[in-house]
XYZ file of C-alpha atoms in Angstrom:
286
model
C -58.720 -26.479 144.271
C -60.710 -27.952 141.229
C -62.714 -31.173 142.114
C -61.068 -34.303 140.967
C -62.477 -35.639 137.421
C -64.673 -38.171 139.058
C -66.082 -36.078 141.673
C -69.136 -33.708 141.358
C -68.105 -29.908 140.265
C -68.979 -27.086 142.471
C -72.359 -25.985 143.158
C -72.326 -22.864 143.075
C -71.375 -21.990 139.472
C -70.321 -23.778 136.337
C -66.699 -24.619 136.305
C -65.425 -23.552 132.939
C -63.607 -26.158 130.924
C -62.344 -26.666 127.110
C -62.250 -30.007 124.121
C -59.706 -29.888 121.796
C -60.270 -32.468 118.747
C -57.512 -33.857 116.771
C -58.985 -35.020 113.552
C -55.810 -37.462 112.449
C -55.610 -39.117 115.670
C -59.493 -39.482 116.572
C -58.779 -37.865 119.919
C -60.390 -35.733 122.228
C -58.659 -34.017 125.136
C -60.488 -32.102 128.353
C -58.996 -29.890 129.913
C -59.880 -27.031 132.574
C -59.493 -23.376 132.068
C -57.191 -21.780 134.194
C -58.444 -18.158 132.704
C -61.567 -16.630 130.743
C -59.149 -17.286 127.780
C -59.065 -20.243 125.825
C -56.089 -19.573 124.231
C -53.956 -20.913 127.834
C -52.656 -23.895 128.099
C -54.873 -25.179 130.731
C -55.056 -27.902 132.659
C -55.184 -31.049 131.340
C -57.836 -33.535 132.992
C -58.794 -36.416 130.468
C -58.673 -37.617 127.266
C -61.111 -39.595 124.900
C -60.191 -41.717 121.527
C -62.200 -42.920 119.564
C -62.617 -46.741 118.075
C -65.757 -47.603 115.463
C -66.363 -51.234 115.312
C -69.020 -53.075 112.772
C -71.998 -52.225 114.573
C -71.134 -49.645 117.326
C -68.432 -46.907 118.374
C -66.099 -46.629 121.263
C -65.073 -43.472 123.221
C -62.113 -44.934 125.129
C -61.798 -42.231 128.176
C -58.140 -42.021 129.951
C -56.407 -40.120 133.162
C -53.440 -39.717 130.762
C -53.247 -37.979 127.585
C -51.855 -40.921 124.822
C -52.215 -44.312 127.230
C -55.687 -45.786 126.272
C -55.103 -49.368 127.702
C -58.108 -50.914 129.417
C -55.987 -53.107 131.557
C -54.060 -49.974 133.356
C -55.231 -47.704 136.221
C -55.462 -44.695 134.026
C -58.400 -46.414 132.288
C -61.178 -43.993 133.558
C -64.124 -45.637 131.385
C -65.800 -45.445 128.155
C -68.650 -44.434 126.385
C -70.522 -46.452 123.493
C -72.893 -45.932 120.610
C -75.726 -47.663 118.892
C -75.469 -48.253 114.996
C -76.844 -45.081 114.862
C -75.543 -43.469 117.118
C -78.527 -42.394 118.908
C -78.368 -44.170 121.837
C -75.504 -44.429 123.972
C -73.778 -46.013 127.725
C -71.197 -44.611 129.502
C -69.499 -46.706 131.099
C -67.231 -46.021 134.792
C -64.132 -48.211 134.774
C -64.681 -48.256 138.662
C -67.337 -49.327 140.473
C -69.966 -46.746 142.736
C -69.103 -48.826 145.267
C -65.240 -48.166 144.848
C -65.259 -44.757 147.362
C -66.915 -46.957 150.149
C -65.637 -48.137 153.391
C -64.514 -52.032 152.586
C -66.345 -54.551 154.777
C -64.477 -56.647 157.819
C -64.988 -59.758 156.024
C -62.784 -61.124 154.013
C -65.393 -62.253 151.352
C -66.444 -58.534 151.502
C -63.148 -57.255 150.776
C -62.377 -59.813 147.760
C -65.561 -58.548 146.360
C -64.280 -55.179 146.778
C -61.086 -55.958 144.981
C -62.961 -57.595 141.551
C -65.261 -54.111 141.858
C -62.643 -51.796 141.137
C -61.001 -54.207 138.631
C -59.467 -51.488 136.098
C -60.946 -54.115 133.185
C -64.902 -53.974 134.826
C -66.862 -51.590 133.329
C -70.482 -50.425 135.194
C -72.827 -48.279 133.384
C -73.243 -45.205 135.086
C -75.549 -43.156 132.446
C -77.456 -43.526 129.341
C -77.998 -41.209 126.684
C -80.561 -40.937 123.980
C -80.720 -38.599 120.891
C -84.968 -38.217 119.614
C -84.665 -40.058 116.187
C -85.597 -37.519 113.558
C -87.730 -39.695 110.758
C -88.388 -36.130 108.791
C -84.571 -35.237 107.867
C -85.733 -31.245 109.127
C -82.406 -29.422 110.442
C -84.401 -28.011 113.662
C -82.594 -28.630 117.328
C -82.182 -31.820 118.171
C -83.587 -33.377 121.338
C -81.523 -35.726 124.003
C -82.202 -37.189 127.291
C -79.272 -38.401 130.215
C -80.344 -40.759 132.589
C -78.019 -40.690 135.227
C -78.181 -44.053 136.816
C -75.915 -43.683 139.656
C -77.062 -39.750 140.515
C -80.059 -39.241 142.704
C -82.909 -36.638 141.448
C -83.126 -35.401 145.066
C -79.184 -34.432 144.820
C -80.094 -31.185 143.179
C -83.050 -30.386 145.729
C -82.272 -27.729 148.494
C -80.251 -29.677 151.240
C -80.340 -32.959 148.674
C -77.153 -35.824 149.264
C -74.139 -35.427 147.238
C -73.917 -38.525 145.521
C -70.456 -39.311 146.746
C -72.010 -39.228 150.183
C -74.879 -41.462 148.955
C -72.777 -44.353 147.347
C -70.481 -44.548 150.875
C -74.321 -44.255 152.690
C -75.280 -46.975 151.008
C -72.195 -49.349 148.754
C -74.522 -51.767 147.695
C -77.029 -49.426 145.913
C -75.834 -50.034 142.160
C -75.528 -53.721 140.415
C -72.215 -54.413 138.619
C -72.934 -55.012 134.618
C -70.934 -58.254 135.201
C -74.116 -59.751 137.379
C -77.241 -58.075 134.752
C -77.744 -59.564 130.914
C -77.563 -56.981 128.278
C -81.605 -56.680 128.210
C -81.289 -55.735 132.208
C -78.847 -53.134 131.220
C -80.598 -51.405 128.478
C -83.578 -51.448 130.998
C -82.091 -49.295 133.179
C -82.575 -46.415 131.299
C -85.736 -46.764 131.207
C -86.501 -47.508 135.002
C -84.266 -44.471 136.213
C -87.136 -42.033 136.947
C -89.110 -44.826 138.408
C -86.331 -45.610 141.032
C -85.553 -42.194 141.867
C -82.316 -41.203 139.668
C -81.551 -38.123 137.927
C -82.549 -37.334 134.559
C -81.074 -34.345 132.181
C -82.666 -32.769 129.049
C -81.765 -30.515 126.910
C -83.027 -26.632 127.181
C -85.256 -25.951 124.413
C -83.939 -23.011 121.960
C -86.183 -20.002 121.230
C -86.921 -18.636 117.804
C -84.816 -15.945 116.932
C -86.988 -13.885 114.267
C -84.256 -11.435 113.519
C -81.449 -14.507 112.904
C -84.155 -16.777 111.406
C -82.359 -19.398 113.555
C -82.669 -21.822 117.158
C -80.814 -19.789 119.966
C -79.716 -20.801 123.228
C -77.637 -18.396 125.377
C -74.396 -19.079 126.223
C -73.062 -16.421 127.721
C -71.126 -15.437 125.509
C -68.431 -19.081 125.971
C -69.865 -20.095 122.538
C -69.437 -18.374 118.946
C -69.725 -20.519 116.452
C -74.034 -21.632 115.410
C -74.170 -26.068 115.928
C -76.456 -28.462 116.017
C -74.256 -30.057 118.275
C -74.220 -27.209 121.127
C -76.558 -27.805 123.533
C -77.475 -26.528 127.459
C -78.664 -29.642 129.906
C -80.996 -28.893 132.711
C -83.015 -31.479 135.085
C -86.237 -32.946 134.186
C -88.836 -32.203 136.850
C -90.855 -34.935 135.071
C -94.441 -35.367 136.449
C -93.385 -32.874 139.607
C -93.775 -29.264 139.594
C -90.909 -27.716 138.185
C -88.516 -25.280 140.857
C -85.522 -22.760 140.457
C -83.175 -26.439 140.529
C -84.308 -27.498 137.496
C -83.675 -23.903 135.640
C -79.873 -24.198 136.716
C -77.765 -24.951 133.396
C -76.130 -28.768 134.621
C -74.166 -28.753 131.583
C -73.140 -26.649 128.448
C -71.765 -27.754 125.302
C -70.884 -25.155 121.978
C -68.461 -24.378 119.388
C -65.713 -22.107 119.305
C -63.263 -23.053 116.848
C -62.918 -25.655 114.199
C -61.978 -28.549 116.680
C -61.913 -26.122 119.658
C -65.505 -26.744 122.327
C -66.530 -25.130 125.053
C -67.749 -27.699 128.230
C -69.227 -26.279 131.452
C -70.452 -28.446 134.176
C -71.393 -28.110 137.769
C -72.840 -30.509 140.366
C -74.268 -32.876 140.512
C -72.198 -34.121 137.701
C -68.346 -35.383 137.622
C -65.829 -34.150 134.795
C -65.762 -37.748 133.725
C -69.503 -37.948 133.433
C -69.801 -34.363 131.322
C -66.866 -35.075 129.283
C -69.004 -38.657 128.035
C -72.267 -36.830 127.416
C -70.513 -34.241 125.139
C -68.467 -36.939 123.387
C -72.081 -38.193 122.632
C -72.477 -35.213 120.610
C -69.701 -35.714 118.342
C -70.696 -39.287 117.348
C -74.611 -38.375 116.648
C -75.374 -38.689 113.383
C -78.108 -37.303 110.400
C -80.984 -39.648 111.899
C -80.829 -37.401 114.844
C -80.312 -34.111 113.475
């Protein structure tokens, strides 16, 4: 049985899932391949519209297919853009602390009750596109700080972070108790306090094809700059076979037809924002 959308994929291989665009409508919709054809139906597991506002867009993400309502319980979260779109948040409609045993106290379980308000939003990642102040076409560079993800989960015999957040509830601050500056600070801070960071593989030179390649495997057909294959930073520790497994693959098969493949430690929910991310980046980061 497929993991639920907001729980980690399976770690043993990449679980093979599909985007479908719809230009009129703005909409996105995820869903997970039930063969090694994408022409089946599949299995439909979220869906993402879009809403740009003066000075940032919105990725609305929903449990249902054409109900986008904040207020309801199919509101699964959302993900939002700088100007520029080169920096974004995704945001969880439900808490970390959501999944975890509620205290005996009564305070404790009022507190509980706000947390998984369908109208909170916590930011669970943040994503960051390398501005490109040249305007050359080469492959783009972009960084996912995964705030609520330990880096040890990926480590041989490392806590799955479902475990972790029922470990430990009170781990991750709500939005609702940081100011915007504390936020945005986050991203910064993630490495620092131990949480998971993804980059993007870097392409080789293909002298024959004069272009970037990445290989896919053969699950993408169609040359992007928005395709892209996420792996975990080692940052300033020596690097290990974890950090050369593909977390996350993104390409281009069809006009508004994308390949996603994700695996653990990441959620459907959480690949489905980072690829969305990919759609909204624009020229200063290409």
């Amino acid at each position: 049985m497929p993991p639920k959308p907001c729980q980690p994929g399976p770690k043993d291989s990449l679980l093979q899932c599909f985007i479908k665009r719809n230009r009129s409508t703005q909409t996105y919709y995820l869903y997970l391949g039930l063969t090694n054809s994408l022409s089946d139906g599949g299995k439909f597991l979220l869906a993402a519209r879009k809403c740009r506002r003066p000075t940032c867009t919105d990725y609305i993400i929903s449990l249902q297919a054409e109900d986008f309502s904040k207020g309801t319980n199919t509101y699964a979260g959302r993900l939002r853009s700088n100007f520029l779109g080169t920096k974004f948040t995704v945001f969880d409609g439900q808490s970390p602390q959501a999944g975890a045993k509620m205290g005996k106290s009564r305070s404790s379980r009022l507190a509980n009750l706000r947390q998984v308000s369908p109208s909170s939003n916590y930011p669970m990642a943040h994503i960051s596109y390398e501005l490109n102040l040249l305007g050359s076409r080469g492959p783009r560079r972009m960084q996912c700080n995964m705030n609520t993800i330990p880096a040890t989960s990926i480590a041989p015999g490392g806590l799955d972070p479902t475990t972790q957040a029922e470990l430990n509830p009170y781990q991750s601050t709500p939005t609702s108790f940081l100011s915007k500056s504390a936020s945005m600070e986050n991203s910064v801070s993630d490495q620092k306090n131990g949480g998971l960071v993804l980059i993007n593989k870097a392409p080789r030179w293909h002298e024959q094809l004069q272009c970037w390649c990445l290989n896919f495997h053969g699950r993408v057909t169609i040359a992007s700059v928005k395709n892209f294959q996420l792996v975990a930073s080692p940052e300033n520790e020596p690097a290990g076979p974890e950090h050369e497994k593909i977390i996350l693959q993104f390409g281009k098969v069809g006009k508004d037809l994308f390949t996603m493949d994700y695996r653990y430690p990441i959620s459907a929910f959480q690949a489905f924002a980072i690829c969305l991310s990919s759609f909204e980046t624009r020229i200063a980061c290409e």
